[in-house]
mmCIF file of C-alpha atoms in Angstrom:
data_model
loop_
_atom_site.group_PDB
_atom_site.id
_atom_site.type_symbol
_atom_site.label_atom_id
_atom_site.label_comp_id
_atom_site.label_asym_id
_atom_site.label_seq_id
_atom_site.Cartn_x
_atom_site.Cartn_y
_atom_site.Cartn_z
ATOM 1 C CA GLU A 1 79.781 85.332 107.013
ATOM 2 C CA ALA A 2 82.868 84.678 104.924
ATOM 3 C CA GLN A 3 84.458 81.304 105.430
ATOM 4 C CA LEU A 4 86.829 78.798 103.914
ATOM 5 C CA VAL A 5 86.656 75.037 104.362
ATOM 6 C CA GLU A 6 89.564 72.755 103.477
ATOM 7 C CA SER A 7 89.386 69.055 102.755
ATOM 8 C CA GLY A 8 91.519 66.274 101.366
ATOM 9 C CA GLY A 9 94.121 65.814 104.066
ATOM 10 C CA GLY A 10 95.121 62.462 105.459
ATOM 11 C CA LEU A 11 97.887 59.905 105.826
ATOM 12 C CA VAL A 12 99.951 59.283 102.712
ATOM 13 C CA GLN A 13 103.166 57.407 102.024
ATOM 14 C CA PRO A 14 106.337 59.226 100.990
ATOM 15 C CA GLY A 15 106.510 59.735 97.253
ATOM 16 C CA ARG A 16 102.769 59.588 96.800
ATOM 17 C CA SER A 17 100.307 62.357 95.898
ATOM 18 C CA LEU A 18 97.439 64.143 97.569
ATOM 19 C CA ARG A 19 95.044 66.865 96.445
ATOM 20 C CA LEU A 20 93.694 69.436 98.849
ATOM 21 C CA SER A 21 90.563 71.466 98.216
ATOM 22 C CA CYS A 22 89.247 74.659 99.748
ATOM 23 C CA VAL A 23 85.744 75.996 99.213
ATOM 24 C CA GLY A 24 84.903 79.612 99.903
ATOM 25 C CA SER A 25 81.546 81.099 100.801
ATOM 26 C CA GLY A 26 80.138 84.388 102.020
ATOM 27 C CA PHE A 27 82.317 86.511 99.718
ATOM 28 C CA THR A 28 82.941 86.961 95.993
ATOM 29 C CA PHE A 29 85.591 84.285 95.592
ATOM 30 C CA GLU A 30 86.658 85.329 92.095
ATOM 31 C CA ASP A 31 87.667 88.819 93.284
ATOM 32 C CA TYR A 32 90.501 87.717 95.578
ATOM 33 C CA ALA A 33 93.908 86.131 95.409
ATOM 34 C CA MET A 34 94.132 82.950 97.451
ATOM 35 C CA HIS A 35 96.956 81.178 99.227
ATOM 36 C CA TRP A 36 98.035 78.010 100.977
ATOM 37 C CA VAL A 37 99.911 78.264 104.265
ATOM 38 C CA ARG A 38 101.134 75.312 106.285
ATOM 39 C CA GLN A 39 102.118 74.801 109.875
ATOM 40 C CA VAL A 40 103.840 71.921 111.587
ATOM 41 C CA PRO A 41 101.938 71.465 114.871
ATOM 42 C CA GLY A 42 103.521 73.624 117.537
ATOM 43 C CA LYS A 43 105.742 75.436 115.037
ATOM 44 C CA GLY A 44 105.608 78.548 112.871
ATOM 45 C CA LEU A 45 103.713 79.445 109.717
ATOM 46 C CA GLU A 46 105.072 78.764 106.239
ATOM 47 C CA TRP A 47 103.499 80.292 103.164
ATOM 48 C CA ILE A 48 103.749 77.793 100.328
ATOM 49 C CA SER A 49 101.757 79.107 97.366
ATOM 50 C CA GLY A 50 99.486 81.855 96.099
ATOM 51 C CA ILE A 51 97.314 82.410 93.039
ATOM 52 C CA SER A 52 95.826 85.628 91.728
ATOM 53 C CA TRP A 53 92.093 86.102 91.223
ATOM 54 C CA GLY A 54 92.230 85.079 87.573
ATOM 55 C CA SER A 55 95.060 82.528 87.886
ATOM 56 C CA GLY A 56 97.361 84.768 85.868
ATOM 57 C CA THR A 57 99.976 85.025 88.607
ATOM 58 C CA ILE A 58 101.131 82.020 90.612
ATOM 59 C CA ASN A 59 103.925 81.856 93.147
ATOM 60 C CA TYR A 60 105.496 79.041 95.153
ATOM 61 C CA ALA A 61 107.899 78.685 98.017
ATOM 62 C CA ASP A 62 111.147 77.009 97.026
ATOM 63 C CA SER A 63 110.342 74.143 99.401
ATOM 64 C CA VAL A 64 107.446 72.996 97.203
ATOM 65 C CA LYS A 65 108.306 74.368 93.759
ATOM 66 C CA GLY A 66 108.152 71.657 91.127
ATOM 67 C CA ARG A 67 106.206 69.289 93.384
ATOM 68 C CA PHE A 68 103.052 71.216 94.295
ATOM 69 C CA THR A 69 100.582 72.894 91.940
ATOM 70 C CA ILE A 70 98.026 75.486 92.976
ATOM 71 C CA SER A 71 94.883 76.085 90.942
ATOM 72 C CA ARG A 72 91.410 77.498 91.306
ATOM 73 C CA ASP A 73 87.964 77.154 89.793
ATOM 74 C CA ASN A 74 86.080 80.389 90.348
ATOM 75 C CA ALA A 75 82.836 78.875 89.050
ATOM 76 C CA LYS A 76 83.010 76.433 91.958
ATOM 77 C CA ASN A 77 84.440 78.912 94.501
ATOM 78 C CA SER A 78 87.256 76.455 94.953
ATOM 79 C CA LEU A 79 90.996 76.476 95.476
ATOM 80 C CA TYR A 80 93.172 73.409 95.049
ATOM 81 C CA LEU A 81 96.647 72.207 95.928
ATOM 82 C CA GLN A 82 97.983 69.196 94.051
ATOM 83 C CA MET A 83 100.846 67.760 96.082
ATOM 84 C CA ASN A 84 103.150 65.266 94.368
ATOM 85 C CA SER A 85 106.301 63.504 95.508
ATOM 86 C CA LEU A 86 105.374 64.044 99.111
ATOM 87 C CA ARG A 87 108.080 63.970 101.757
ATOM 88 C CA ALA A 88 108.047 63.512 105.518
ATOM 89 C CA GLU A 89 108.837 67.200 105.906
ATOM 90 C CA ASP A 90 105.548 68.078 104.180
ATOM 91 C CA THR A 91 103.708 66.799 107.244
ATOM 92 C CA ALA A 92 101.723 69.773 108.568
ATOM 93 C CA PHE A 93 98.367 71.433 108.898
ATOM 94 C CA TYR A 94 97.479 73.069 105.586
ATOM 95 C CA TYR A 95 95.397 76.229 105.636
ATOM 96 C CA CYS A 96 93.865 78.088 102.739
ATOM 97 C CA ALA A 97 93.672 81.851 103.174
ATOM 98 C CA LYS A 98 92.185 84.822 101.365
ATOM 99 C CA ASP A 99 93.777 88.171 100.573
ATOM 100 C CA ILE A 100 92.182 91.062 102.433
ATOM 101 C CA ARG A 101 92.062 93.209 99.274
ATOM 102 C CA LEU A 102 93.509 93.501 95.813
ATOM 103 C CA GLY A 103 97.250 94.024 95.987
ATOM 104 C CA ASP A 104 97.533 93.329 99.707
ATOM 105 C CA ASP A 105 98.620 89.844 100.688
ATOM 106 C CA ALA A 106 97.459 90.035 104.287
ATOM 107 C CA PHE A 107 95.132 87.136 104.974
ATOM 108 C CA ASP A 108 91.823 88.086 106.529
ATOM 109 C CA ILE A 109 89.992 84.784 106.206
ATOM 110 C CA TRP A 110 91.537 81.408 107.019
ATOM 111 C CA GLY A 111 90.086 77.937 106.899
ATOM 112 C CA ARG A 112 90.290 75.612 109.896
ATOM 113 C CA GLY A 113 92.999 73.606 108.190
ATOM 114 C CA THR A 114 93.436 70.038 107.051
ATOM 115 C CA MET A 115 96.182 67.787 108.376
ATOM 116 C CA VAL A 116 98.547 66.046 106.010
ATOM 117 C CA THR A 117 100.744 63.287 107.411
ATOM 118 C CA VAL A 118 103.446 61.804 105.210
ATOM 119 C CA SER A 119 104.666 58.543 106.666
ATOM 120 C CA SER A 120 105.269 54.951 105.690
ATOM 121 C CA ASP B 1 113.898 85.876 100.460
ATOM 122 C CA ILE B 2 112.981 88.442 103.085
ATOM 123 C CA ALA B 3 113.585 87.185 106.609
ATOM 124 C CA MET B 4 111.327 88.430 109.387
ATOM 125 C CA THR B 5 113.040 88.323 112.762
ATOM 126 C CA GLN B 6 110.548 88.543 115.586
ATOM 127 C CA SER B 7 111.312 89.241 119.209
ATOM 128 C CA PRO B 8 110.961 88.238 121.893
ATOM 129 C CA SER B 9 110.205 84.575 121.237
ATOM 130 C CA SER B 10 108.205 84.504 124.441
ATOM 131 C CA VAL B 11 107.027 86.994 127.021
ATOM 132 C CA SER B 12 105.149 86.761 130.290
ATOM 133 C CA ALA B 13 102.801 89.524 131.333
ATOM 134 C CA SER B 14 99.850 90.221 133.578
ATOM 135 C CA VAL B 15 96.309 91.324 132.832
ATOM 136 C CA GLY B 16 96.355 95.085 132.405
ATOM 137 C CA ASP B 17 99.971 95.259 131.222
ATOM 138 C CA THR B 18 101.141 96.704 127.924
ATOM 139 C CA VAL B 19 103.227 94.409 125.710
ATOM 140 C CA THR B 20 105.273 95.267 122.636
ATOM 141 C CA ILE B 21 106.404 92.714 120.069
ATOM 142 C CA THR B 22 108.880 93.667 117.404
ATOM 143 C CA CYS B 23 109.625 92.375 113.940
ATOM 144 C CA ARG B 24 112.629 93.282 111.836
ATOM 145 C CA ALA B 25 112.710 92.662 108.103
ATOM 146 C CA SER B 26 115.979 91.778 106.386
ATOM 147 C CA GLN B 27 115.288 94.454 103.778
ATOM 148 C CA ASP B 28 113.000 97.440 103.259
ATOM 149 C CA ILE B 29 109.393 96.299 102.952
ATOM 150 C CA SER B 30 107.823 99.761 103.120
ATOM 151 C CA ASN B 31 104.791 99.243 105.357
ATOM 152 C CA TRP B 32 103.721 95.868 104.009
ATOM 153 C CA VAL B 33 103.443 94.004 107.265
ATOM 154 C CA ALA B 34 100.570 92.177 108.902
ATOM 155 C CA TRP B 35 100.144 90.791 112.397
ATOM 156 C CA TYR B 36 98.237 87.680 113.442
ATOM 157 C CA GLN B 37 97.098 86.084 116.666
ATOM 158 C CA GLN B 38 96.871 82.326 116.992
ATOM 159 C CA LYS B 39 95.398 80.295 119.798
ATOM 160 C CA PRO B 40 96.018 76.546 120.254
ATOM 161 C CA GLY B 41 94.124 74.421 117.766
ATOM 162 C CA LYS B 42 92.871 77.427 115.839
ATOM 163 C CA ALA B 43 93.767 79.138 112.586
ATOM 164 C CA PRO B 44 95.603 82.448 112.741
ATOM 165 C CA LYS B 45 93.478 85.569 113.048
ATOM 166 C CA LEU B 46 94.405 88.805 111.288
ATOM 167 C CA LEU B 47 94.863 91.724 113.675
ATOM 168 C CA ILE B 48 96.696 94.443 111.750
ATOM 169 C CA TYR B 49 97.253 94.982 108.030
ATOM 170 C CA ALA B 50 99.263 97.562 106.104
ATOM 171 C CA PRO B 51 99.912 100.337 106.769
ATOM 172 C CA SER B 52 98.454 100.215 110.306
ATOM 173 C CA GLY B 53 94.916 99.095 109.683
ATOM 174 C CA LEU B 54 92.982 97.455 112.475
ATOM 175 C CA GLN B 55 91.073 94.478 111.143
ATOM 176 C CA SER B 56 87.318 94.617 111.619
ATOM 177 C CA GLY B 57 86.246 93.314 114.987
ATOM 178 C CA VAL B 58 89.687 93.547 116.566
ATOM 179 C CA PRO B 59 89.781 95.590 119.793
ATOM 180 C CA SER B 60 91.471 98.981 119.667
ATOM 181 C CA ARG B 61 93.979 97.924 122.341
ATOM 182 C CA PHE B 62 95.864 96.304 119.455
ATOM 183 C CA SER B 63 97.972 98.666 117.367
ATOM 184 C CA GLY B 64 100.759 98.401 114.841
ATOM 185 C CA SER B 65 103.471 100.787 113.754
ATOM 186 C CA GLY B 66 106.669 100.978 111.776
ATOM 187 C CA SER B 67 107.938 101.180 108.254
ATOM 188 C CA GLY B 68 110.991 100.132 106.311
ATOM 189 C CA THR B 69 112.530 97.325 108.310
ATOM 190 C CA ASP B 70 111.298 97.775 111.877
ATOM 191 C CA PHE B 71 107.762 97.101 113.040
ATOM 192 C CA THR B 72 105.966 96.774 116.333
ATOM 193 C CA LEU B 73 102.728 95.309 117.589
ATOM 194 C CA THR B 74 101.526 96.850 120.832
ATOM 195 C CA ILE B 75 98.839 95.346 123.004
ATOM 196 C CA SER B 76 97.607 97.741 125.664
ATOM 197 C CA SER B 77 95.738 96.783 128.796
ATOM 198 C CA LEU B 78 96.117 93.041 128.278
ATOM 199 C CA GLN B 79 92.964 90.987 128.634
ATOM 200 C CA PRO B 80 92.776 87.273 129.503
ATOM 201 C CA GLU B 81 91.795 86.408 125.921
ATOM 202 C CA ASP B 82 94.985 88.024 124.564
ATOM 203 C CA PHE B 83 97.272 85.272 125.821
ATOM 204 C CA ALA B 84 98.219 83.527 122.594
ATOM 205 C CA THR B 85 100.975 83.358 119.986
ATOM 206 C CA TYR B 86 101.567 86.304 117.658
ATOM 207 C CA PHE B 87 103.157 86.275 114.196
ATOM 208 C CA CYS B 88 104.266 89.040 111.886
ATOM 209 C CA GLN B 89 104.187 88.592 108.113
ATOM 210 C CA GLN B 90 105.694 90.550 105.255
ATOM 211 C CA ALA B 91 103.443 91.109 102.254
ATOM 212 C CA ASN B 92 105.932 93.146 100.235
ATOM 213 C CA SER B 93 107.145 90.440 97.894
ATOM 214 C CA PHE B 94 107.078 86.735 97.197
ATOM 215 C CA PRO B 95 107.823 84.440 98.841
ATOM 216 C CA ILE B 96 105.651 85.749 101.637
ATOM 217 C CA THR B 97 107.405 85.123 104.944
ATOM 218 C CA PHE B 98 106.414 85.058 108.588
ATOM 219 C CA GLY B 99 108.248 85.773 111.796
ATOM 220 C CA GLN B 100 108.904 82.804 114.014
ATOM 221 C CA GLY B 101 106.253 83.823 116.526
ATOM 222 C CA THR B 102 105.994 85.298 120.009
ATOM 223 C CA ARG B 103 104.247 83.342 122.724
ATOM 224 C CA LEU B 104 102.498 85.578 125.227
ATOM 225 C CA ASP B 105 101.919 83.843 128.555
ATOM 226 C CA ILE B 106 100.220 84.862 131.740
ATOM 227 C CA LYS B 107 102.676 85.816 134.461
#
């Protein structure tokens, strides 16, 4: 069964950094683009970043551009999100998600999410 | 950025009813839309992907249609497990954007 498991969330002070990780299993991780999507509890979904299978194409939402960095290590079936200069408005559940197929950014597998709280 | 305007924001219905949720894109996105269901405390679940594909394991009472700027998700013969929040998403171009969600409640 394909699954994704996030880790690395927690409570962090404004201005500090945090690194999220996501490990995939049950599918050929290196064949798929991967993404991070966040959600403030009780609110809507916000896509924040995506990376192609070979890391050749990377995209960010304007809300995180210049502060967050997405990366992947296909040998470790892992996706990462380095979050710097964190702000209160970055507080949310962070999900990693997998593309359903090459060239189609619908997300068929999601992790359970990891909560990031930015507060002093 | 492409805005996805979803309506209604909430709807009440009964078991056995048919419900339609709409999503309008701010520009032509061909048929690159996906639909998700989310229940409290859970990650979103993919229901429909472009052009009108039913994700594996999703009941056939869920269907999607539309192209260009106007899209619909139809849920026929509502079941108790269908009461949840639904989101549309455009996968035409970056940044990927979602509709604001439709909460489906039991009447």
